[in-house]
CSV table of C-alpha atoms in Angstrom, one decimal:
chain,number,residue,atom,x,y,z
A,5,MET,CA,-176.8,64.5,14.4
A,6,LYS,CA,-178.8,65.6,17.4
A,7,LYS,CA,-176.7,69.1,16.9
A,8,ASN,CA,-177.7,69.4,13.1
A,9,PHE,CA,-181.4,68.8,14.3
A,10,THR,CA,-181.2,71.5,17.2
A,11,ILE,CA,-180.0,73.8,14.6
A,12,LEU,CA,-182.1,73.2,11.6
A,13,ALA,CA,-184.4,73.9,14.6
A,14,LEU,CA,-183.5,76.4,16.2
A,15,ALA,CA,-183.5,78.3,12.4
A,16,VAL,CA,-187.5,77.4,11.5
A,17,THR,CA,-188.3,79.1,14.4
A,18,SER,CA,-186.1,82.7,14.0
A,19,LEU,CA,-187.9,82.0,10.4
A,20,ILE,CA,-191.4,82.4,12.4
A,21,TRP,CA,-190.1,84.4,15.0
A,22,VAL,CA,-188.8,87.1,11.8
A,23,GLN,CA,-191.9,86.6,10.2
A,24,SER,CA,-194.5,86.7,13.0
A,25,CYS,CA,-192.4,90.1,14.1
A,26,ARG,CA,-192.8,91.8,10.3
A,27,THR,CA,-196.5,90.8,10.5
A,28,VAL,CA,-196.8,92.3,13.5
A,29,ASP,CA,-194.5,95.4,13.6
A,30,SER,CA,-195.0,96.5,10.1
A,31,LYS,CA,-198.5,95.5,10.4
A,32,SER,CA,-199.6,97.5,6.9
A,33,VAL,CA,-196.6,95.2,5.0
A,34,GLY,CA,-199.6,93.0,5.2
A,35,ASP,CA,-202.3,95.0,4.3
A,36,PHE,CA,-200.0,96.3,2.0
A,37,VAL,CA,-199.5,92.0,0.2
A,38,ASP,CA,-202.9,91.6,0.7
A,39,SER,CA,-204.4,94.6,-0.3
A,40,VAL,CA,-202.2,94.3,-3.8
A,41,SER,CA,-203.4,91.3,-5.1
A,42,LYS,CA,-206.8,92.6,-4.5
A,43,ASN,CA,-206.3,95.6,-6.6
A,44,PHE,CA,-203.7,93.9,-8.8
A,45,ASN,CA,-207.0,91.4,-9.4
A,46,ASP,CA,-209.3,94.7,-10.4
A,47,VAL,CA,-207.2,95.5,-12.6
A,48,VAL,CA,-207.0,92.2,-14.4
A,49,ASP,CA,-210.6,92.8,-14.7
A,50,ASP,CA,-210.9,96.0,-15.7
A,51,MET,CA,-208.2,94.5,-18.7
A,52,GLN,CA,-210.1,91.6,-19.4
A,53,GLY,CA,-213.7,93.3,-19.4
A,54,ARG,CA,-215.0,92.3,-16.5
A,55,GLY,CA,-214.9,95.7,-15.1
A,56,GLU,CA,-218.4,96.4,-15.6
A,57,GLN,CA,-220.2,95.5,-13.2
A,58,SER,CA,-224.0,96.7,-11.4
A,59,ARG,CA,-223.7,99.1,-9.0
A,60,GLN,CA,-225.2,95.9,-6.7
A,61,ALA,CA,-222.6,93.6,-7.5
A,62,HIS,CA,-219.8,96.8,-7.4
A,63,ALA,CA,-221.2,98.3,-3.7
A,64,GLU,CA,-221.0,94.3,-2.4
A,65,LYS,CA,-217.6,93.6,-4.3
A,66,ASN,CA,-215.9,96.9,-3.4
A,67,ALA,CA,-216.8,97.0,0.2
A,68,PRO,CA,-215.5,94.2,1.8
A,69,GLN,CA,-212.8,93.8,-0.8
A,70,LYS,CA,-210.6,96.6,0.9
A,71,LYS,CA,-211.1,95.1,4.8
A,72,GLU,CA,-207.8,94.0,5.7
A,73,SER,CA,-206.3,98.0,3.3
A,74,LEU,CA,-207.5,99.6,5.9
A,75,GLY,CA,-207.9,101.0,8.7
A,76,GLN,CA,-205.5,103.4,10.8
A,77,GLU,CA,-202.5,100.9,10.1
A,78,ALA,CA,-202.9,101.2,6.8
A,79,GLY,CA,-199.6,101.9,4.9
A,80,GLY,CA,-197.8,105.5,3.7
A,81,GLY,CA,-200.8,106.3,1.3
A,82,GLY,CA,-202.6,104.3,2.8
A,83,LEU,CA,-205.3,102.5,-0.6
A,84,ILE,CA,-203.8,104.6,-2.9
A,85,GLY,CA,-200.3,103.8,-2.9
A,86,VAL,CA,-201.3,100.4,-3.3
A,87,ALA,CA,-202.4,101.3,-6.5
A,88,GLU,CA,-199.8,104.0,-6.9
A,89,SER,CA,-197.2,101.1,-5.9
A,90,LEU,CA,-198.3,99.1,-8.7
A,91,GLY,CA,-197.6,101.5,-11.6
A,92,ILE,CA,-200.5,100.8,-12.5
A,93,ASP,CA,-204.2,102.6,-11.5
A,94,ARG,CA,-208.5,101.7,-12.2
A,95,GLN,CA,-208.9,104.5,-14.8
A,96,THR,CA,-204.9,103.7,-16.7
A,97,ALA,CA,-206.7,100.2,-16.4
A,98,LYS,CA,-209.4,101.1,-18.3
A,99,ILE,CA,-208.1,103.0,-20.7
A,100,ALA,CA,-206.0,100.7,-21.6
A,101,LYS,CA,-208.6,98.2,-22.4
A,102,SER,CA,-211.0,100.2,-24.2
A,103,ALA,CA,-207.1,100.7,-26.5
A,104,VAL,CA,-207.0,97.8,-26.8
A,105,GLY,CA,-207.3,96.6,-31.0
A,106,LEU,CA,-206.7,99.9,-32.0
A,107,ALA,CA,-204.7,102.1,-33.7
A,108,GLN,CA,-204.9,105.7,-32.6
A,109,ALA,CA,-206.2,106.4,-28.2
A,110,LEU,CA,-205.7,108.7,-26.7
A,111,GLN,CA,-202.8,110.8,-24.6
A,112,PRO,CA,-202.7,111.6,-21.4
A,113,ILE,CA,-203.9,114.8,-21.2
A,114,GLY,CA,-202.2,117.0,-19.5
A,115,LEU,CA,-202.0,119.3,-16.7
A,116,GLU,CA,-202.4,123.1,-18.7
A,117,GLU,CA,-204.9,121.3,-20.2
A,118,GLU,CA,-207.1,120.0,-17.6
A,119,LEU,CA,-207.0,123.0,-16.2
A,120,THR,CA,-208.3,125.0,-19.1
A,121,LEU,CA,-211.5,122.6,-19.4
A,122,GLY,CA,-211.5,122.6,-15.6
A,123,GLY,CA,-211.3,126.0,-15.8
A,124,SER,CA,-213.6,126.7,-18.9
A,125,LEU,CA,-216.3,124.1,-16.9
A,126,ALA,CA,-216.1,126.9,-12.6
A,127,LEU,CA,-217.1,129.0,-15.2
A,128,GLU,CA,-219.8,127.3,-16.5
A,129,VAL,CA,-220.5,125.6,-12.6
A,130,VAL,CA,-221.0,129.5,-11.7
A,131,HIS,CA,-223.1,130.5,-14.9
A,132,LYS,CA,-225.2,127.7,-14.0
A,133,PHE,CA,-225.7,127.5,-10.4
A,134,GLY,CA,-226.4,130.4,-8.9
A,135,GLY,CA,-222.9,132.0,-8.6
A,136,LEU,CA,-220.8,132.6,-5.9
A,137,TYR,CA,-222.2,133.0,-2.7
A,138,LYS,CA,-219.0,136.1,-1.8
A,139,ASN,CA,-218.1,136.0,2.4
A,140,PRO,CA,-214.8,136.0,3.1
A,141,ALA,CA,-215.1,134.2,6.1
A,142,LEU,CA,-217.0,130.9,5.0
A,143,GLN,CA,-215.4,130.9,1.8
A,144,ASN,CA,-212.3,130.8,4.4
A,145,TYR,CA,-213.3,128.3,6.4
A,146,VAL,CA,-214.7,126.4,3.5
A,147,ASN,CA,-210.9,126.5,1.7
A,148,LEU,CA,-209.5,125.4,4.8
A,149,VAL,CA,-211.6,121.9,5.2
A,150,GLY,CA,-210.9,121.5,1.8
A,151,LYS,CA,-206.9,122.0,1.7
A,152,SER,CA,-206.6,120.4,4.2
A,153,LEU,CA,-208.3,117.2,3.3
A,154,ALA,CA,-206.1,117.3,-0.4
A,155,ASP,CA,-202.9,117.6,1.1
A,156,VAL,CA,-203.7,114.2,2.0
A,157,SER,CA,-205.2,113.6,-0.3
A,158,ASP,CA,-203.5,110.7,-3.9
A,159,ARG,CA,-202.3,113.8,-5.6
A,160,PRO,CA,-201.8,116.9,-3.6
A,161,GLU,CA,-199.6,118.6,-5.7
A,162,ILE,CA,-201.6,120.5,-7.6
A,163,ASP,CA,-203.2,123.0,-6.6
A,164,TYR,CA,-206.9,123.1,-5.2
A,165,HIS,CA,-210.0,126.2,-5.0
A,166,PHE,CA,-212.9,125.3,-3.4
A,167,ALA,CA,-216.2,127.9,-3.2
A,168,VAL,CA,-220.1,127.9,-2.5
A,169,LEU,CA,-222.5,128.6,-5.1
A,170,ASN,CA,-224.9,131.1,-4.4
A,171,THR,CA,-228.4,128.3,-4.2
A,172,ASP,CA,-230.1,127.1,-2.4
A,173,HIS,CA,-229.8,123.5,-4.1
A,174,PRO,CA,-227.8,121.3,-2.1
A,175,ASN,CA,-225.3,121.5,-4.5
A,176,GLY,CA,-221.7,120.3,-4.2
A,177,PHE,CA,-219.2,119.9,-7.7
A,178,ALA,CA,-216.1,119.6,-9.0
A,179,THR,CA,-214.1,120.0,-12.4
A,180,PRO,CA,-210.8,119.4,-14.0
A,181,GLY,CA,-207.1,120.8,-12.5
A,182,GLY,CA,-208.4,121.2,-8.8
A,183,TYR,CA,-212.2,123.6,-8.7
A,184,VAL,CA,-214.8,122.4,-5.7
A,185,PHE,CA,-218.6,124.2,-4.7
A,186,VAL,CA,-220.8,123.3,-2.6
A,187,SER,CA,-223.9,125.5,-2.3
A,188,ILE,CA,-225.1,127.1,0.7
A,189,GLY,CA,-228.3,125.7,0.5
A,190,LEU,CA,-226.1,122.0,1.3
A,191,LEU,CA,-223.5,124.2,4.0
A,192,ARG,CA,-226.6,124.8,5.8
A,193,LEU,CA,-227.9,121.1,5.1
A,194,LEU,CA,-225.4,119.7,7.1
A,195,GLU,CA,-225.0,119.0,10.9
A,196,SER,CA,-221.0,118.8,11.8
A,197,GLU,CA,-218.1,119.7,10.2
A,198,ALA,CA,-216.6,115.8,9.5
A,199,GLN,CA,-220.2,115.4,7.3
A,200,LEU,CA,-218.8,119.0,5.3
A,201,ALA,CA,-215.0,117.1,4.8
A,202,GLY,CA,-217.1,113.4,3.7
A,203,VAL,CA,-218.9,115.9,1.4
A,204,LEU,CA,-215.9,118.1,0.2
A,205,GLY,CA,-213.5,114.8,0.4
A,206,HIS,CA,-216.4,113.1,-2.0
A,207,GLU,CA,-215.4,115.9,-4.7
A,208,ILE,CA,-212.0,115.9,-4.3
A,209,ALA,CA,-211.7,112.6,-5.4
A,210,HIS,CA,-213.3,113.2,-8.5
A,211,ILE,CA,-210.0,115.4,-9.5
A,212,THR,CA,-207.6,113.3,-8.0
A,213,GLN,CA,-208.8,110.2,-9.9
A,214,LYS,CA,-209.4,112.4,-13.0
A,215,HIS,CA,-212.7,111.0,-13.6
A,216,ALA,CA,-214.6,114.1,-15.9
A,217,LEU,CA,-211.6,113.1,-18.3
A,218,GLU,CA,-211.9,110.1,-18.3
A,219,THR,CA,-215.0,109.3,-19.3
A,220,LEU,CA,-214.5,112.1,-22.0
A,221,LYS,CA,-211.6,110.9,-23.7
A,222,ARG,CA,-213.1,107.6,-24.0
A,223,SER,CA,-216.6,110.1,-25.0
A,224,LYS,CA,-217.2,109.7,-29.2
A,225,ILE,CA,-216.5,113.1,-29.4
A,226,LEU,CA,-212.5,112.4,-28.9
A,227,SER,CA,-212.6,108.8,-30.8
A,228,GLY,CA,-209.7,109.1,-34.0
A,229,MET,CA,-208.0,112.0,-31.8
A,230,SER,CA,-204.6,110.4,-30.5
A,231,SER,CA,-204.3,113.5,-28.5
A,232,LEU,CA,-205.9,116.6,-27.1
A,233,THR,CA,-203.4,119.7,-26.3
A,234,MET,CA,-203.5,123.2,-26.3
A,235,SER,CA,-202.3,123.6,-29.6
A,236,ALA,CA,-205.3,122.0,-30.4
A,237,MET,CA,-207.8,123.9,-28.4
A,238,ASN,CA,-206.2,126.7,-29.5
A,239,LYS,CA,-206.3,126.0,-32.9
A,240,ASN,CA,-210.2,124.8,-32.9
A,241,GLU,CA,-212.5,126.8,-30.8
A,242,GLY,CA,-215.9,124.5,-32.9
A,243,MET,CA,-213.8,120.9,-31.4
A,244,PHE,CA,-212.8,122.6,-28.2
A,245,ASN,CA,-216.8,124.2,-27.5
A,246,LYS,CA,-218.2,120.9,-28.3
A,247,VAL,CA,-215.9,119.0,-25.8
A,248,ILE,CA,-216.9,121.4,-22.8
A,249,LEU,CA,-220.4,121.0,-24.2
A,250,GLU,CA,-220.0,117.1,-23.7
A,251,ALA,CA,-218.4,117.6,-20.3
A,252,SER,CA,-220.8,119.6,-18.9
A,253,ASN,CA,-223.7,117.3,-20.6
A,254,THR,CA,-221.7,114.2,-18.1
A,255,LEU,CA,-221.5,116.6,-15.3
A,256,PHE,CA,-224.3,118.4,-14.8
A,257,THR,CA,-227.6,115.8,-16.6
A,258,HIS,CA,-226.1,112.6,-17.1
A,259,GLY,CA,-223.9,112.2,-14.7
A,260,LEU,CA,-220.3,110.2,-14.3
A,261,ASP,CA,-220.9,106.6,-14.0
A,262,LYS,CA,-222.0,104.6,-11.4
A,263,ASP,CA,-218.6,103.2,-10.7
A,264,LEU,CA,-216.5,106.6,-10.7
A,265,GLU,CA,-219.2,108.0,-8.3
A,266,TYR,CA,-218.6,104.8,-5.4
A,267,GLU,CA,-215.1,105.4,-6.0
A,268,ALA,CA,-215.5,108.4,-5.1
A,269,ASP,CA,-217.8,107.8,-2.1
A,270,LYS,CA,-215.1,105.6,-1.2
A,271,LEU,CA,-212.2,107.8,-1.1
A,272,GLY,CA,-213.9,111.2,-0.1
A,273,MET,CA,-214.2,108.4,3.3
A,274,GLU,CA,-210.9,107.5,3.4
A,275,TYR,CA,-209.7,111.2,3.1
A,276,ALA,CA,-211.6,112.9,6.2
A,277,TYR,CA,-210.2,109.5,8.7
A,278,ARG,CA,-206.6,110.9,7.0
A,279,MET,CA,-207.1,114.1,7.9
A,280,GLY,CA,-208.4,112.7,11.6
A,281,TYR,CA,-212.1,113.8,10.5
A,282,LYS,CA,-215.4,110.2,12.2
A,283,PRO,CA,-215.5,108.7,8.7
A,284,SER,CA,-219.2,108.3,8.5
A,285,GLY,CA,-219.8,111.9,7.7
A,286,LEU,CA,-220.7,111.3,4.0
A,287,GLN,CA,-222.9,108.9,4.9
A,288,GLU,CA,-224.8,111.2,7.2
A,289,PHE,CA,-224.7,114.1,5.2
A,290,ILE,CA,-226.4,111.7,2.7
A,291,GLU,CA,-229.5,110.1,5.3
A,292,ILE,CA,-229.7,113.5,5.5
A,293,LEU,CA,-229.7,114.6,1.8
A,294,ASP,CA,-232.3,111.5,2.1
A,295,LYS,CA,-234.5,113.0,4.4
A,296,SER,CA,-235.1,116.3,3.1
A,297,SER,CA,-237.5,117.4,0.8
A,298,LEU,CA,-234.2,119.6,-1.3
A,299,GLY,CA,-233.1,116.4,-1.8
A,300,LYS,CA,-234.3,115.9,-5.4
A,301,THR,CA,-233.1,119.3,-6.1
A,302,SER,CA,-229.6,118.6,-5.1
A,303,ILE,CA,-228.1,116.8,-8.3
A,304,TYR,CA,-226.9,114.3,-5.6
A,305,PHE,CA,-230.3,113.2,-6.5
A,306,SER,CA,-230.1,113.5,-10.4
A,307,THR,CA,-226.8,112.4,-11.0
A,308,HIS,CA,-225.7,110.4,-8.8
A,309,PRO,CA,-227.1,106.6,-8.3
A,310,SER,CA,-229.6,106.2,-5.8
A,311,PHE,CA,-229.1,107.4,-1.8
A,312,PRO,CA,-230.3,103.6,-1.0
A,313,ASP,CA,-227.5,102.5,-3.0
A,314,ARG,CA,-224.8,104.9,-1.7
A,315,LEU,CA,-226.0,104.3,1.9
A,316,LEU,CA,-225.4,101.0,0.8
A,317,GLY,CA,-222.2,100.8,0.0
A,318,LEU,CA,-220.7,103.7,2.1
A,319,GLY,CA,-222.4,100.7,5.5
A,320,GLN,CA,-220.0,98.0,4.7
A,321,LEU,CA,-216.4,100.3,4.4
A,322,LEU,CA,-217.5,102.0,7.8
A,323,PRO,CA,-216.1,99.3,9.5
A,324,GLN,CA,-213.4,99.0,8.4
A,325,TYR,CA,-211.9,102.1,10.2
A,326,LYS,CA,-211.5,101.4,13.6
A,327,GLY,CA,-211.3,103.7,16.3
A,328,GLY,CA,-212.6,106.3,14.0
A,329,ASP,CA,-215.2,106.1,14.9
A,330,HIS,CA,-214.0,107.8,18.2
A,331,TYR,CA,-212.4,111.1,16.1
A,332,PRO,CA,-213.8,114.4,15.8
A,333,VAL,CA,-217.4,116.0,14.2
A,334,LEU,CA,-216.6,119.3,15.2
A,335,ALA,CA,-220.2,120.4,15.2
A,336,ALA,CA,-219.8,123.5,17.4
A,337,ARG,CA,-217.7,124.5,15.4
A,338,TYR,CA,-219.5,124.4,12.0
A,339,GLN,CA,-222.1,125.6,13.6
A,340,SER,CA,-220.8,128.3,14.3
A,341,ARG,CA,-218.2,128.9,11.3
A,342,VAL,CA,-220.9,128.0,9.0
A,343,LYS,CA,-224.4,128.0,10.6
A,344,GLU,CA,-224.4,131.6,12.3
A,345,GLN,CA,-222.4,133.4,9.7
A,346,LEU,CA,-225.5,132.7,7.7
A,347,SER,CA,-227.5,133.5,10.0
A,348,LYS,CA,-225.9,136.6,10.2
A,349,VAL,CA,-226.3,137.1,6.4
A,350,ASN,CA,-229.8,136.5,6.3
A,351,GLY,CA,-230.3,138.5,9.0
A,352,GLN,CA,-232.1,136.0,11.4
A,353,LEU,CA,-229.8,136.7,14.6
B,241,MET,CA,-172.1,79.8,18.9
B,242,GLN,CA,-173.7,77.8,15.1
B,243,ILE,CA,-176.9,78.7,16.7
B,244,ALA,CA,-175.5,82.2,17.4
B,245,LEU,CA,-173.8,83.0,14.0
B,246,PHE,CA,-176.9,81.8,12.3
B,247,LEU,CA,-179.3,83.9,13.4
B,248,LEU,CA,-177.4,87.1,13.0
B,249,ILE,CA,-177.5,86.8,9.3
B,250,VAL,CA,-181.3,85.3,9.8
B,251,LEU,CA,-181.9,88.9,11.4
B,252,GLY,CA,-179.4,90.5,8.7
B,253,PHE,CA,-181.6,89.7,6.0
B,254,ALA,CA,-185.1,90.2,7.7
B,255,ASN,CA,-184.2,93.9,8.6
B,256,ALA,CA,-182.4,94.3,5.0
B,257,GLY,CA,-185.7,93.3,3.4
B,258,LEU,CA,-187.8,95.4,5.8
B,259,ALA,CA,-186.2,98.8,4.5
B,260,GLU,CA,-188.9,101.2,3.2
B,261,THR,CA,-188.7,103.8,0.8
B,262,LEU,CA,-191.2,106.8,0.9
B,263,TYR,CA,-191.3,109.3,-0.6
B,264,VAL,CA,-192.4,113.0,0.3
B,265,LYS,CA,-195.6,113.8,-1.2
B,266,LYS,CA,-196.0,117.6,-1.3
B,267,SER,CA,-193.4,120.2,-0.1
B,268,ASP,CA,-193.0,121.8,3.7
B,269,THR,CA,-193.8,118.7,5.0
B,270,LYS,CA,-192.2,119.1,7.9
B,271,LEU,CA,-189.6,116.4,9.8
B,272,GLN,CA,-190.2,116.8,13.0
B,273,ALA,CA,-187.9,115.4,16.7
B,274,THR,CA,-191.3,112.6,18.0
B,275,ASP,CA,-194.3,111.8,17.1
B,276,SER,CA,-196.1,114.4,18.5
B,277,ALA,CA,-197.4,118.2,15.6
B,278,LYS,CA,-196.3,119.9,19.0
B,279,SER,CA,-192.9,119.2,18.5
B,280,GLU,CA,-189.6,121.1,17.2
B,281,VAL,CA,-189.5,120.4,13.4
B,282,ILE,CA,-185.5,119.1,12.2
B,283,ALA,CA,-186.4,119.8,8.7
B,284,LYS,CA,-188.8,121.0,5.8
B,285,LEU,CA,-189.2,118.5,3.4
B,286,ASP,CA,-189.0,118.9,-0.6
B,287,GLU,CA,-192.1,117.8,-2.8
B,288,GLY,CA,-190.6,113.8,-4.0
B,289,THR,CA,-187.6,113.2,-1.8
B,290,PRO,CA,-187.6,109.8,-0.5
B,291,VAL,CA,-186.6,108.5,3.0
B,292,THR,CA,-186.4,105.7,4.6
B,293,VAL,CA,-188.9,104.1,7.0
B,294,ILE,CA,-187.2,102.8,10.3
B,295,LYS,CA,-190.1,103.2,12.6
B,296,LYS,CA,-193.8,102.6,12.2
B,297,LEU,CA,-196.2,104.1,14.6
B,298,LYS,CA,-200.3,104.9,15.1
B,299,ARG,CA,-200.5,108.1,12.1
B,300,PHE,CA,-196.4,109.1,12.3
B,301,TYR,CA,-193.4,107.4,10.9
B,302,GLN,CA,-189.8,107.5,12.0
B,303,VAL,CA,-188.2,108.1,9.0
B,304,SER,CA,-184.1,109.1,7.4
B,305,GLU,CA,-184.5,111.9,5.0
B,306,PRO,CA,-180.8,111.9,2.3
B,307,GLY,CA,-178.9,113.7,4.4
B,308,GLY,CA,-178.7,111.6,7.1
B,309,LYS,CA,-181.6,113.5,9.4
B,310,LYS,CA,-183.7,111.3,11.7
B,311,GLY,CA,-187.6,112.8,12.3
B,312,TRP,CA,-191.3,112.0,12.9
B,313,VAL,CA,-193.7,113.4,9.3
B,314,PHE,CA,-196.6,112.3,9.6
B,315,LYS,CA,-197.7,109.0,7.3
B,316,PHE,CA,-200.7,110.6,5.8
B,317,LYS,CA,-197.7,112.5,3.7
B,318,LEU,CA,-196.3,110.2,2.3
B,319,THR,CA,-196.5,107.7,-0.4
B,320,SER,CA,-195.7,104.8,-1.7
B,321,LYS,CA,-194.9,106.6,-5.6
B,322,ALA,CA,-191.4,108.2,-6.5
B,323,PRO,CA,-191.7,110.7,-8.8
B,324,GLU,CA,-191.1,111.1,-12.3
B,325,LYS,CA,-188.3,111.7,-13.5
B,326,SER,CA,-190.1,112.5,-17.2
B,327,SER,CA,-193.5,113.2,-18.3
B,328,GLY,CA,-195.3,110.6,-19.0
B,329,GLY,CA,-197.2,110.2,-22.8
B,330,SER,CA,-198.3,107.6,-25.0
B,331,GLY,CA,-195.9,106.2,-22.2
B,332,GLU,CA,-198.8,105.1,-20.0
B,333,LEU,CA,-200.8,103.6,-21.9
B,334,LEU,CA,-198.0,101.7,-23.4
B,335,GLY,CA,-197.0,100.8,-20.5
B,336,ALA,CA,-199.8,99.2,-19.3
B,337,LEU,CA,-200.9,97.3,-22.6
B,338,GLY,CA,-197.9,96.1,-21.9
B,339,GLY,CA,-198.4,95.0,-18.1
B,340,LYS,CA,-194.9,96.1,-17.8
B,341,GLN,CA,-195.1,99.3,-14.2
B,342,LYS,CA,-194.6,102.5,-14.8
B,343,ILE,CA,-195.4,104.9,-12.5
B,344,ALA,CA,-197.3,107.5,-13.0
B,345,ALA,CA,-196.6,110.6,-13.4
B,346,ARG,CA,-197.0,113.7,-10.9
B,347,GLU,CA,-197.7,117.4,-11.6
B,348,SER,CA,-196.7,120.1,-9.8
B,349,SER,CA,-198.9,123.0,-10.2
B,350,SER,CA,-197.7,125.4,-7.6
B,351,GLY,CA,-194.4,125.3,-9.1
B,352,SER,CA,-194.6,126.2,-12.3
B,353,SER,CA,-196.1,128.7,-14.3
B,354,ILE,CA,-199.7,127.7,-14.5
B,355,ARG,CA,-202.2,129.9,-12.8
B,356,GLY,CA,-205.6,131.0,-13.0
B,357,LEU,CA,-208.2,130.4,-15.7
B,358,THR,CA,-206.4,130.0,-19.3
B,359,PRO,CA,-206.4,132.4,-22.6
B,360,VAL,CA,-208.7,129.3,-23.8
B,361,SER,CA,-211.1,129.7,-20.8
B,362,GLU,CA,-212.0,132.6,-20.8
B,363,ASN,CA,-212.2,133.4,-24.2
B,364,HIS,CA,-214.9,130.7,-24.8
B,365,ALA,CA,-216.7,131.8,-20.9
B,366,LYS,CA,-216.9,135.5,-23.0
B,367,LYS,CA,-218.4,134.0,-26.6
B,368,LYS,CA,-220.8,131.5,-24.6
B,369,GLY,CA,-222.3,134.8,-22.9
B,370,ILE,CA,-221.3,134.6,-19.5
B,371,SER,CA,-220.6,137.2,-17.4
B,372,ALA,CA,-217.6,139.8,-16.7
B,373,GLU,CA,-218.5,138.7,-12.7
B,374,ASP,CA,-218.8,135.5,-13.1
B,375,ILE,CA,-215.3,135.4,-14.5
B,376,LYS,CA,-213.7,137.6,-12.3
B,377,ALA,CA,-215.8,135.2,-9.3
B,378,VAL,CA,-213.4,132.4,-10.6
B,379,LYS,CA,-210.1,133.7,-11.1
B,380,GLU,CA,-210.8,135.5,-7.1
B,381,MET,CA,-211.2,132.2,-6.1
B,382,GLU,CA,-208.7,130.6,-7.8
B,383,THR,CA,-206.5,133.3,-6.2
B,384,PHE,CA,-207.7,132.6,-2.9
B,385,GLN,CA,-205.2,131.9,-0.2
B,386,VAL,CA,-205.4,130.1,3.6
B,387,SER,CA,-201.6,131.3,5.1
B,388,PRO,CA,-199.4,127.7,7.0
B,389,GLU,CA,-200.2,129.2,10.2
B,390,GLU,CA,-203.9,129.4,9.7
B,391,MET,CA,-203.7,126.2,8.8
B,392,GLU,CA,-202.5,124.7,11.9
B,393,LEU,CA,-204.2,127.4,13.5
B,394,PHE,CA,-207.4,125.0,12.2
B,395,LEU,CA,-205.8,121.6,12.5
B,396,LYS,CA,-204.1,122.4,16.5
B,397,GLU,CA,-207.9,123.6,16.7
B,398,GLY,CA,-209.6,120.7,15.5
B,399,ARG,CA,-207.0,118.3,16.5
B,400,LEU,CA,-206.5,116.8,12.7
B,401,GLY,CA,-203.9,116.1,10.4
B,402,GLU,CA,-200.6,115.1,12.3
B,403,TYR,CA,-202.9,117.2,16.0
B,404,GLY,CA,-205.5,114.0,15.2
B,405,GLN,CA,-205.3,110.8,18.1
């Protein structure tokens, strides 16, 4: 009897030990499980129509929610690995939500169609926002920062293109398919590479999460359509014009849903952190924009949630990146690669 | 003896349960000899290659690839999302509605013939009065490249990515 009891006690002890090993050695496993349950709750919320929340509620909900799933011990894909592993992301769930009760719903937009829409919108950006600023050294630098971030994003498999817009307004844009723009006005305001990484990370997140496409799919323009194919876009010029107009209005005038902007902020910070930048860069940029007289001329003012609300959301996320405070900001490199470059061109040196 | 056998079985099951498979996010991902970006590159892994995780450190995972080679990979170059064998289509939507787990489609433009502005985009731009200069600018933006060597130096100098803390 005593011997059996000893065996039982040892068995229980060993099980506890094994469990603790899993917790300590594979902290990300615990994080993963935790995150799965939380992300699943998000999906359920969306499916049940509770996903549309006020800006404040969203910031409060999302910031603490990821507390355990972020940080240095984040799993293979950081936050995104969780959603990926579920197979049903927020966007898919939103489509599902809006599709419930409808016999026809727009099927996922393919890559070629995405590149066509994104290419047309990229042309609109260049046309409307000052044309491209031609400086190969500057373009090279912005591409290095941008492409490195895209490589650790959740959609590294597509090609990303980065360019600088020739306007003094501090603007940044992303169009589907991998086109990202920042203006010289924005580059002049920034003080470090970590801040640029935060800005580019935000824009890249719009592409990885297909925010513009998902918004377009829910628009009235495409209601009743079952698919948006190259064939349809080729044959029906009028429809394509309407689609581009609708997407342009969303991106340049009305803005995306606030929830999507908060998501891009969250992921922008995450991507910068993954690449090894101090994760507060995006927050610092918004603070600079908030204080700048140019802030109100920015697309970030007219089509995004308010600066204080974005700062609140990011401020709640930041403490979760343990150790990130000591990550590089690379202010000197930014100074030499951007500020001096712009000064040279302007003849100010 | 019985106790030792029991512990062996329990630990065996525990270890089997810990085996984790991740997938390479993008082609040319480096498999390195140690958890340092400066170590020897043992192999370059293709997009979608499944790897089994052996050990997890702060920014590197020790993995074994299907050919049996063991090495270290910068952890953010790996994902838990398996590559999809067939295109998503409406299955994604139906799967979501039915509560069925379905892996999101992975697409790669780098290996396909999809390049640059499509004729639809270009024609649309011309008809809208977008200048030839602006169209050329976007085309140049699309073809602008940074070499792998440049990127490596950029990361190394900035102590970023696999060169990070």
